[in-house]
Coordinates of C-alpha atoms and ligand atoms in Angstrom, one line a residue:
X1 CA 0.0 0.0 0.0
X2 CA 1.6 3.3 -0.6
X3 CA 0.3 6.9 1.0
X4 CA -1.6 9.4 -1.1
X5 CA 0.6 12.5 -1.9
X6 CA -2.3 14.7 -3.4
X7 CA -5.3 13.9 -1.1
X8 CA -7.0 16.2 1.4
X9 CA -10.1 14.1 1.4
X10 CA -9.1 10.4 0.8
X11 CA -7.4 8.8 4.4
X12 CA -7.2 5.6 3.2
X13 CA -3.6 4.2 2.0
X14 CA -4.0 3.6 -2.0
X15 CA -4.5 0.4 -3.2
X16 CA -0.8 -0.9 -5.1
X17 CA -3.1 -2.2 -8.3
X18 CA -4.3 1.3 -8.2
X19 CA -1.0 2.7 -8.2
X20 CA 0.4 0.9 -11.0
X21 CA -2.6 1.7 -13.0
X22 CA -2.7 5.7 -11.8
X23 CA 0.9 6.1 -12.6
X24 CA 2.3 8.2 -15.4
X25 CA 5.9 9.1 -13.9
X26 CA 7.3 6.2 -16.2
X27 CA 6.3 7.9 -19.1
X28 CA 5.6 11.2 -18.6
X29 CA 9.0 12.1 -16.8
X30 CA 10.1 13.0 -20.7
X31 CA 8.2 16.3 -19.5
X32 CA 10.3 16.7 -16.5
X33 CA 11.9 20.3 -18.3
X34 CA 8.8 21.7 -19.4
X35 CA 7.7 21.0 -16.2
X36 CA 10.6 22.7 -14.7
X37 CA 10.7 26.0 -16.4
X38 CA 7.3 26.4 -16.4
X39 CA 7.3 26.0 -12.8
X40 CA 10.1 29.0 -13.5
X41 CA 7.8 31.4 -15.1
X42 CA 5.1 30.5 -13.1
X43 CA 6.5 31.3 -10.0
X44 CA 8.0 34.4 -11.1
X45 CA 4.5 35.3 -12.3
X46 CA 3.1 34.7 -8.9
X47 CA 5.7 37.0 -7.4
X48 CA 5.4 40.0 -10.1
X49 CA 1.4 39.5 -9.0
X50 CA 2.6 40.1 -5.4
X51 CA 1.0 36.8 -4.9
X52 CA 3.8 35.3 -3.8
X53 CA 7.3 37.0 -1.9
X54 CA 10.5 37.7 -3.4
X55 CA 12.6 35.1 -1.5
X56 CA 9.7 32.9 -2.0
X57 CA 9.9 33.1 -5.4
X58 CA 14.3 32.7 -5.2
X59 CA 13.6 29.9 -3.2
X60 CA 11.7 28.0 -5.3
X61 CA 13.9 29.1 -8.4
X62 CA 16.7 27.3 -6.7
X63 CA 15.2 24.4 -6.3
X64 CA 13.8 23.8 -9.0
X65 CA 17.0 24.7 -11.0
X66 CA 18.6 21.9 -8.3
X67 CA 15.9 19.6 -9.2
X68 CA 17.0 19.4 -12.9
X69 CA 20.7 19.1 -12.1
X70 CA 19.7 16.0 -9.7
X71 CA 17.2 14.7 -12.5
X72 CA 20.2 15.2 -15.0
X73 CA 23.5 13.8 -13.1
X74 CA 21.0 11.2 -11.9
X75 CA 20.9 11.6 -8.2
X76 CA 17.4 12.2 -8.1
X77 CA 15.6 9.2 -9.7
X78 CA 12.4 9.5 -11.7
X79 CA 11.9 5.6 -11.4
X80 CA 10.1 6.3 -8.0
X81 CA 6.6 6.2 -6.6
X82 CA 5.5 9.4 -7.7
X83 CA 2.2 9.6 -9.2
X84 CA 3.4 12.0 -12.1
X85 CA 6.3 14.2 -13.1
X86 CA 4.9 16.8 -11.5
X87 CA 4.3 15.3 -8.0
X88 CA 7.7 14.2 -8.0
X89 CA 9.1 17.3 -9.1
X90 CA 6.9 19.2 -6.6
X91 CA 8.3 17.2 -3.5
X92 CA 11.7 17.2 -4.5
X93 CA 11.2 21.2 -4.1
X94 CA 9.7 21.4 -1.1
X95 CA 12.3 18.7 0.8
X96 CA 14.7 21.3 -0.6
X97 CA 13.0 24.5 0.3
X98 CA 10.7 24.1 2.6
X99 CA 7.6 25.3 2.9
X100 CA 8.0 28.1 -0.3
X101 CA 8.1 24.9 -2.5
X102 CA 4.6 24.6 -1.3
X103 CA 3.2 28.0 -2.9
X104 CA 4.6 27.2 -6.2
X105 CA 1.1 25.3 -7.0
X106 CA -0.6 28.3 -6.1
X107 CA -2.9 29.6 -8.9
X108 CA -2.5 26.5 -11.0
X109 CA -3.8 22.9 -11.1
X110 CA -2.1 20.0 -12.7
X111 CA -4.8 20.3 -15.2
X112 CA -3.5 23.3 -16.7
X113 CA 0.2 22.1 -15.6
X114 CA 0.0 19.0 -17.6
X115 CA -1.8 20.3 -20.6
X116 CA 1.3 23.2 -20.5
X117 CA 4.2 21.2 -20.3
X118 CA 2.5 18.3 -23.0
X119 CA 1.8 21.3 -25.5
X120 CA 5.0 22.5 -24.7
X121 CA 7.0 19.5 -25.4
X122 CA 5.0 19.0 -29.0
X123 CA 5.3 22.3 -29.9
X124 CA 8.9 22.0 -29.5
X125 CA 8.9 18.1 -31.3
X126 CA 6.5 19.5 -33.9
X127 CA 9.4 22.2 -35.3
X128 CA 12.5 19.3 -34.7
X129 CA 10.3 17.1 -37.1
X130 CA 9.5 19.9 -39.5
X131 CA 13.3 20.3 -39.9
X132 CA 14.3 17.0 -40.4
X133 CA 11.3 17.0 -43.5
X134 CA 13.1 19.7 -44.6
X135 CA 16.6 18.2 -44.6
X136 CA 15.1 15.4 -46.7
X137 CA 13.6 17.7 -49.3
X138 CA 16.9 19.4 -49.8
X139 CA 18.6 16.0 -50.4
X140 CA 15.8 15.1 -52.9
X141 CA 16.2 18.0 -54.7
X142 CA 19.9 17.4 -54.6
X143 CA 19.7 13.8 -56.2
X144 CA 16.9 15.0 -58.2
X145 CA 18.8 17.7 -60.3
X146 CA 21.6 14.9 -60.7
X147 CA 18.6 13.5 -62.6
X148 CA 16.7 15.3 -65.0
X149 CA 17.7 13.6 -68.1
X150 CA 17.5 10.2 -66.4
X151 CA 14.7 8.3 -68.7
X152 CA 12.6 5.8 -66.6
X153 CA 9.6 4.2 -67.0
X154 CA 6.8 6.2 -66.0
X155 CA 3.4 4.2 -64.2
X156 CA 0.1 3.9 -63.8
X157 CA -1.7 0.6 -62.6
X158 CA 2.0 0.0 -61.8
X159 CA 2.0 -0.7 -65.6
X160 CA 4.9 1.0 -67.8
X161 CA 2.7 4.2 -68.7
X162 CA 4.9 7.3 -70.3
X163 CA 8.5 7.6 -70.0
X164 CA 9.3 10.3 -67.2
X165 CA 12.8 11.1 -66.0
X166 CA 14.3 10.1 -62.6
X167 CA 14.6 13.7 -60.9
X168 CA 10.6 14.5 -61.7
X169 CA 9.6 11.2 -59.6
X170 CA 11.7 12.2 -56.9
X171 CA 10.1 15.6 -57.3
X172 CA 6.8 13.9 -56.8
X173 CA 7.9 13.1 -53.4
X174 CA 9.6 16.1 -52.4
X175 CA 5.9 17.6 -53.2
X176 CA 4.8 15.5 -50.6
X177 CA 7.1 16.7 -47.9
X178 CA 6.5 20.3 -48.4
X179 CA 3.5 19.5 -47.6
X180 CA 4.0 18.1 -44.4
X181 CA 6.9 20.7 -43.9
X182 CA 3.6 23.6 -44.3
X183 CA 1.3 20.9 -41.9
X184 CA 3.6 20.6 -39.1
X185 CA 4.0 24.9 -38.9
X186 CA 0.4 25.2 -39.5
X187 CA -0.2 22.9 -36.1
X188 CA 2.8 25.1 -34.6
X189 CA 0.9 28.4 -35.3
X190 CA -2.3 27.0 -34.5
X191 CA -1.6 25.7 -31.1
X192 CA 1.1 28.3 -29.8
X193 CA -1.2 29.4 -26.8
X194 CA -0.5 29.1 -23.6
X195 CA -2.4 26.5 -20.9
X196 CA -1.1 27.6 -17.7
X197 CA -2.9 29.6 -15.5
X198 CA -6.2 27.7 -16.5
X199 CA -6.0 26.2 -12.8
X200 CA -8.3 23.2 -12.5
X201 CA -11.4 24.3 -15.1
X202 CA -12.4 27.8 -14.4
X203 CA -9.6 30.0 -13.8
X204 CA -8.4 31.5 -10.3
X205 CA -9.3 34.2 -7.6
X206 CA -5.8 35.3 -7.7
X207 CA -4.5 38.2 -9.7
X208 CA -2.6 36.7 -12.0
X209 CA -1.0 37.4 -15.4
X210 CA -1.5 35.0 -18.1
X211 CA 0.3 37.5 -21.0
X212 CA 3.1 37.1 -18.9
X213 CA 3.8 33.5 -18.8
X214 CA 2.4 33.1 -22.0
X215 CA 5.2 35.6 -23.7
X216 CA 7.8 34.3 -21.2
X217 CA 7.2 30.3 -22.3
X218 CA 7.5 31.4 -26.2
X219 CA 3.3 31.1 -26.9
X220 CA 2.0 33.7 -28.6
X221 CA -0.5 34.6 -26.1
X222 CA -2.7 33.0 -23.4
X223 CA -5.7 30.5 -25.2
X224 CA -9.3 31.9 -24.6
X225 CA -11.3 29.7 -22.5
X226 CA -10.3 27.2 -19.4
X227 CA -12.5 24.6 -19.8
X228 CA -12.1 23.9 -23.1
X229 CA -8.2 24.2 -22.7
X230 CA -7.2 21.8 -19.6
X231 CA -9.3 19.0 -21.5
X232 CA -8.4 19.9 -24.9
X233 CA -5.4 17.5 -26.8
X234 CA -6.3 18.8 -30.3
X235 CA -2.1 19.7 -30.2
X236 CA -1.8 16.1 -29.3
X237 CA -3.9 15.0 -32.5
X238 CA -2.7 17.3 -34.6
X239 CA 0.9 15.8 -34.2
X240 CA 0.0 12.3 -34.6
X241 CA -2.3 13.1 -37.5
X242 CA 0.7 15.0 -39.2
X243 CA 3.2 12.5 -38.6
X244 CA 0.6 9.7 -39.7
X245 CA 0.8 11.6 -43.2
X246 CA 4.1 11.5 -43.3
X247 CA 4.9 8.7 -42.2
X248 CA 2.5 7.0 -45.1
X249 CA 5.0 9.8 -47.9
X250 CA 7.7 7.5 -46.8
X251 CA 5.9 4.1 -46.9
X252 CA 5.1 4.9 -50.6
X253 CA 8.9 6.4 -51.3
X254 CA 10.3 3.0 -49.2
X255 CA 8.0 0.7 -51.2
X256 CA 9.5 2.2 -54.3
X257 CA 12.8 1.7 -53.1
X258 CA 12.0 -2.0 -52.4
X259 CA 11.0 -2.5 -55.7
X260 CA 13.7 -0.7 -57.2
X261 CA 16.3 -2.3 -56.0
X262 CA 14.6 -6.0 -56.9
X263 CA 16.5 -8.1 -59.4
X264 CA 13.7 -7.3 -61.5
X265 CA 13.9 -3.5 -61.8
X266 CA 17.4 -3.0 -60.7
X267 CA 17.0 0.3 -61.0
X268 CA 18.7 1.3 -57.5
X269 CA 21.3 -0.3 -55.4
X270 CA 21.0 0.2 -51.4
X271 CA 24.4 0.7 -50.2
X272 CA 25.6 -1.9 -47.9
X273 CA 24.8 0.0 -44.6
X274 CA 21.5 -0.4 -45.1
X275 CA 20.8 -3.6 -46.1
X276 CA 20.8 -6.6 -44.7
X277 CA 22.4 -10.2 -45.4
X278 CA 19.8 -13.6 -44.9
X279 CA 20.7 -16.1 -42.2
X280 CA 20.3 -18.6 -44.5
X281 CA 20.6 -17.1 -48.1
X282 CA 24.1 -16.1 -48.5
X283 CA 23.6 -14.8 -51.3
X284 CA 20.7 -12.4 -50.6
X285 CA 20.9 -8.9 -49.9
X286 CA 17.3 -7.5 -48.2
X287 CA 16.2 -3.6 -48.4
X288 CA 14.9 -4.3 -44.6
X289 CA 15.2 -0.7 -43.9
X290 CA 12.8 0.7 -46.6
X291 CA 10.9 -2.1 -45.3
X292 CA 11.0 -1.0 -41.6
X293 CA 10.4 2.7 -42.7
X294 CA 6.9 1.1 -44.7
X295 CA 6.3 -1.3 -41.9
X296 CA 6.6 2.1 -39.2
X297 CA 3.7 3.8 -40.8
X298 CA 0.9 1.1 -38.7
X299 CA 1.9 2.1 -35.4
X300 CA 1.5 6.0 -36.6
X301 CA -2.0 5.0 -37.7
X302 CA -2.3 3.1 -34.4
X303 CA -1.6 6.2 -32.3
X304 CA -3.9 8.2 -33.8
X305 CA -6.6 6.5 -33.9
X306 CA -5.8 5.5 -30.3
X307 CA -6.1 9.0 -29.5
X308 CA -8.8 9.8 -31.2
X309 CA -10.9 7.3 -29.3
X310 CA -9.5 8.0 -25.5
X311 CA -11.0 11.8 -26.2
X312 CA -14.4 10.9 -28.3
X313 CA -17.7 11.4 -25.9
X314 CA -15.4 13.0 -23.0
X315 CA -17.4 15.8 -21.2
X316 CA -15.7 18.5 -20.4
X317 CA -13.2 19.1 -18.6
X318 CA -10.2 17.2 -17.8
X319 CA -10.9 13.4 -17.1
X320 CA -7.9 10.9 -16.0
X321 CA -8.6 9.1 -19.7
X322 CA -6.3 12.0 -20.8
X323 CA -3.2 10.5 -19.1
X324 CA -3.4 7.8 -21.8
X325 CA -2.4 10.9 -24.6
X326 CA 1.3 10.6 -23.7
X327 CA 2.5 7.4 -24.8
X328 CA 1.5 7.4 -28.6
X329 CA 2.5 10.8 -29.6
X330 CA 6.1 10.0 -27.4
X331 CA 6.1 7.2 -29.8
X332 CA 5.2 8.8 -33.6
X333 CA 7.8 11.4 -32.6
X334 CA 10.4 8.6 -31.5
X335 CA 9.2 6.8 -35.1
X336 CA 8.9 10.1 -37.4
X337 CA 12.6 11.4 -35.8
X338 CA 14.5 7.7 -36.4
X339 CA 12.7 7.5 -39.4
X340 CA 13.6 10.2 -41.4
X341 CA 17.1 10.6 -40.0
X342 CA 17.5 7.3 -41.8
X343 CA 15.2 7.8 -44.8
X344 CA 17.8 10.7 -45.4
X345 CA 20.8 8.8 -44.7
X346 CA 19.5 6.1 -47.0
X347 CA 18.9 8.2 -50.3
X348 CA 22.1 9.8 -50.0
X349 CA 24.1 6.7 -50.0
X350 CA 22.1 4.5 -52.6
X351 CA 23.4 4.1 -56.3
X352 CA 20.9 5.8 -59.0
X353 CA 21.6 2.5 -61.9
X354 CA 20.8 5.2 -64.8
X355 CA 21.3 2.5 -67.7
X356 CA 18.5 -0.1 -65.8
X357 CA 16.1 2.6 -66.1
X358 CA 17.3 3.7 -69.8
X359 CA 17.2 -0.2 -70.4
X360 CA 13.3 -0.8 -68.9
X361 CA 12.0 2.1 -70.7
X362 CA 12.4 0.2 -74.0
X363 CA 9.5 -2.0 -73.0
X364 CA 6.2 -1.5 -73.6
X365 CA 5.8 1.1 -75.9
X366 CA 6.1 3.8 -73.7
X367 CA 5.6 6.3 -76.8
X368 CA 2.4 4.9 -78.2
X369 CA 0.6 8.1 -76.9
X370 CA 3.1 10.3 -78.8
X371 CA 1.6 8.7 -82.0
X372 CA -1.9 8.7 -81.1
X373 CA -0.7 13.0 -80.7
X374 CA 1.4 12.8 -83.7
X375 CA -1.4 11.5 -85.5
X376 CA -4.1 13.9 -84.4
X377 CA -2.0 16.9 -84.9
X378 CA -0.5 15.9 -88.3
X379 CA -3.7 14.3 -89.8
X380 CA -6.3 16.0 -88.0
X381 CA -8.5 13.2 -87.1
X382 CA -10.4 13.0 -84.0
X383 CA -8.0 11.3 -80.5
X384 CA -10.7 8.1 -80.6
X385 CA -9.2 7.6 -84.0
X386 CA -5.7 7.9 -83.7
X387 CA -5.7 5.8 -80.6
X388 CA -7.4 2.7 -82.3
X389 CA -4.3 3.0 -85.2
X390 CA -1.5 3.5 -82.6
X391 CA -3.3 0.2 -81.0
X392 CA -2.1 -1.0 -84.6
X393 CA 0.9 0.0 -84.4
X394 CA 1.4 -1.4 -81.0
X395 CA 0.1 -4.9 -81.8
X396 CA 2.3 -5.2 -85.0
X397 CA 5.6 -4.4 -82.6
X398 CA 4.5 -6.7 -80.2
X399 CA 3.8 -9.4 -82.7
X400 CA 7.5 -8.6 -84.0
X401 CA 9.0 -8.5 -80.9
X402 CA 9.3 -4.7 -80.9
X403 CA 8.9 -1.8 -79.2
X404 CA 7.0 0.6 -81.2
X405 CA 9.8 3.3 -81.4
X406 CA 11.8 1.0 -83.1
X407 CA 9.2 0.5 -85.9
X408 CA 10.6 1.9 -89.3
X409 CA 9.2 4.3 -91.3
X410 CA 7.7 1.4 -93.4
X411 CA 6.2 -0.6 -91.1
X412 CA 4.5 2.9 -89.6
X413 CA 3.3 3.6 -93.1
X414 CA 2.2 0.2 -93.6
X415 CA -0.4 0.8 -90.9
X416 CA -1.3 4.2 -92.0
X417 CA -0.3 5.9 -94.8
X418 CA -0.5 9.2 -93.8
X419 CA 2.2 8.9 -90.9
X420 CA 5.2 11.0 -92.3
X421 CA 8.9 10.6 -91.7
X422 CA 8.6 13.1 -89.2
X423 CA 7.6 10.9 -86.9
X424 CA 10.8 9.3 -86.3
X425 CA 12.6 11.8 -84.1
X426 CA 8.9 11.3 -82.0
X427 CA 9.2 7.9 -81.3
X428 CA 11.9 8.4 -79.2
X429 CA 11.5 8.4 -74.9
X430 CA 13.8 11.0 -74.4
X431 CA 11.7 13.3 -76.8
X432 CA 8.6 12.0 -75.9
X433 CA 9.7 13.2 -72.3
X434 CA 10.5 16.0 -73.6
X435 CA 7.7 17.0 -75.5
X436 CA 5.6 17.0 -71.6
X437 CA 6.6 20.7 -71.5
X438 CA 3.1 21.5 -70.0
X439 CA 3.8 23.3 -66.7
X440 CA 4.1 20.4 -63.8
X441 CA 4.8 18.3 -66.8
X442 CA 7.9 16.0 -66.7
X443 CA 10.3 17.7 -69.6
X444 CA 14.1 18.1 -68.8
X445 CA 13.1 21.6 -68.6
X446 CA 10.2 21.8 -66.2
X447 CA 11.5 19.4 -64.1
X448 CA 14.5 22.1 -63.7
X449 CA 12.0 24.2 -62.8
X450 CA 10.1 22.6 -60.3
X451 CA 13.4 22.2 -58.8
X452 CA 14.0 25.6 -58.7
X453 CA 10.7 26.9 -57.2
X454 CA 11.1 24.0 -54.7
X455 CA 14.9 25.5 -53.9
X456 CA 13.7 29.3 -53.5
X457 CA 10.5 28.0 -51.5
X458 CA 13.2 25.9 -49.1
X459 CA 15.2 28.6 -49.1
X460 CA 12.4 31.4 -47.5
X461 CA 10.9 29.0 -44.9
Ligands
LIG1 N1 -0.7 12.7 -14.8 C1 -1.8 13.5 -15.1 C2 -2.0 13.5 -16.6 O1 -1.1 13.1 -17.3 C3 -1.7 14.9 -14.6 C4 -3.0 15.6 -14.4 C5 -3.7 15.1 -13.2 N2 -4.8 15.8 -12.8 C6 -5.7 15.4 -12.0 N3 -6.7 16.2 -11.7 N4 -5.7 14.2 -11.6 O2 -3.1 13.8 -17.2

């Protein structure tokens, strides 16, 4: 049985089951320095207010800055019996100060404590991530310009579609990161208000300052209403929903990369640091860290939608369900950190096997729809028309073993007379890839483009 810390109106020794189940000290002791500094700027709050005294207010400075140096060089362990982070923070304090340690909860409720130091901590999580998507888009771009002239198969239905080059796929993905890049500061700006000083629901009697310690913790200013703020974890959702988006960008990219670097495509080759031998096959050579990285994206998922169903049909305003918020977003920020740190690593070091891709493209007539266009520009008939005669034209290659841009003129006019030489130099990927000039499109030329908007854009955020 262990004693109550927090209880005025329960005598009885807690029940160990209940203690176990109660606890959040394991977990939420990741928030011991938000807890700490805002216990800072709290305090010194309460002092400015005349709420509390000037040595007071030193005292519990000093402690609490003593507190951290314990929790850090490890002689004040966080593996104890504390309920929470901030229990055990708070008696650590007071055995150092005395009874000033004891006003540092004035004005304030764990309520409001918790929901400060948890929006705190992803607030700060939300802009490490942000940066690491960033560092990724820069190395995209970077292999990407490497690339524009790189011809590889371009797919629908996972079916050779149009050839594309290499640099405009990876620009596909870099897409996708800018816009988690512009998701993750859009949560940032949204939630940067400040919690504390909410006290339990309703506010406080005391005469505090809210502008204060929300301009001293870095929020923009204090958030509007209590109630809805000590029960609110929309920060909390926000995060996992973000990182669940992600975290699905670089499932497709690693199930690309998996592919790619099969016997079949061959069309990149993992460098040895991240891949991994068989204990059996000697002579295989797995891609299990693209496959981790696609794997990683269910537990995201997981921690959402876990969240998501602790805080449906809650009635206002903060219920003990919200203790179970912690775990799950401490885990998609472990996953999205790890992940794209080595996501990053991973691209860098792989091998870009430029012939492969050159090599693939030959197969299945990636050009056909340059002569159904040919066709309907040169002759004038209707698309409907020139696509049933490039179906032709692709059946005879086939039947020959062909690709249809290595038809001769010939056999082209044998299918329809009115096809010109001219339409030599447009049988060709590399022109047919080049003739996508549209804006967005794939050309040499926009692609260059798209990398330079993307460059200018990562350069003013
Ligand atoms: N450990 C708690 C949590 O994570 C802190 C808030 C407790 N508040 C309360 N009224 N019991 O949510």
């Amino acid at each position: 049985m262990a004693k109550k810390i927090a209880s005025a109106r329960i005598s009885q020794s807690s029940s160990a089951l209940l203690q176990e189940l109660n606890q959040s000290l394991p977990f939420d002791k990741l928030l011991y320095i938000e807890d700490i500094e805002g216990s800072i700027v709290h305090s010194q709050m309460l002092c400015n207010q005349g709420i509390i005294s000037q040595s007071e207010k030193e005292d519990i400075h000093k402690a609490l800055k003593q507190v951290k140096e314990e929790i850090e060089e490890g002689s004040f362990s966080l593996d104890g019996e504390d309920e929470d982070i901030h229990m055990a923070i708070e008696r650590r304090v007071t055995e150092i100060v005395g009874d000033s340690g004891k006003r540092m909860h004035t004005a304030r409720s764990r309520n409001d404590q918790v929901a400060l130091d948890f929006r705190w901590f992803v607030q700060k999580q939300t802009l490490n991530v942000a940066q690491l998507v960033k560092q990724n888009i820069q190395t995209l771009l970077t292999i990407a310009s490497q690339h524009t002239d790189t011809i590889l198969p371009g797919m629908t239905h996972l079916q050779h579609a149009q050839p594309i080059n290499f640099g405009y796929h990876l620009m596909a993905y870099a897409s996708m990161f800018k816009r988690d890049y512009e998701r993750f500061i859009d949560s940032y700006k949204r939630n940067n208000y400040s919690p504390i000083g909410c006290a339990a629901l309703a506010g406080t009697p005391h005469p505090i300052d809210r502008e204060f310690t929300a301009k001293e913790l870095g929020f923009y200013a204090p958030t509007l209403n209590c109630l809805d703020t000590v029960s609110d974890r929309d920060f909390a959702l926000d995060m996992l929903y973000n990182i669940s988006v992600l975290m699905m960008h670089i499932s497709r990219l690693s199930e690309e990369l998996i592919l790619w670097s099969t016997s079949e495509f061959n069309f990149i080759t993992l460098s040895d640091a991240h891949a991994t031998g068989s204990s059996i096959m000697p002579q295989k050579k797995n891609p299990d860290i693209p496959e981790l990285l696609r794997g990683k994206s269910g537990r995201a998922y997981g921690n959402l939608m876990g969240l998501l169903t602790v805080m449906k049909s809650l009635p206002l305003a903060y219920n003990k369900d919200t203790q179970e918020d912690k775990e799950g977003v401490f885990d998609s920020i472990t996953t999205a950190t790890l992940s794209l740190r080595v996501l990053d690593e991973m691209m860098i070091a792989m091998r870009v096997n430029e012939s492969n891709m050159e090599k693939a493209s030959m197969v299945g007539h990636l050009c056909a729809t340059d002569l159904a266009d040919y066709l309907v520009k040169k002759v004038g008939i209707a698309f409907r028309d020139a696509y049933h005669i490039t179906g032709d034209a692709v059946n005879f290659a086939q039947s020959k073993g062909l690709d249809i841009s290595q038809l001769s003129l010939e056999d082209l006019q044998s299918i329809d007379g009115r096809i010109d030489s001219d339409v030599i130099a447009i049988l060709d990927n590399r022109a047919s890839m080049n003739a996508r000039n549209s804006q967005g499109g794939t050309s040499s030329q926009q692609t260059k483009r798209q990398i330079e908007i993307m460059k200018e854009w990562l350069e003013s955020v």
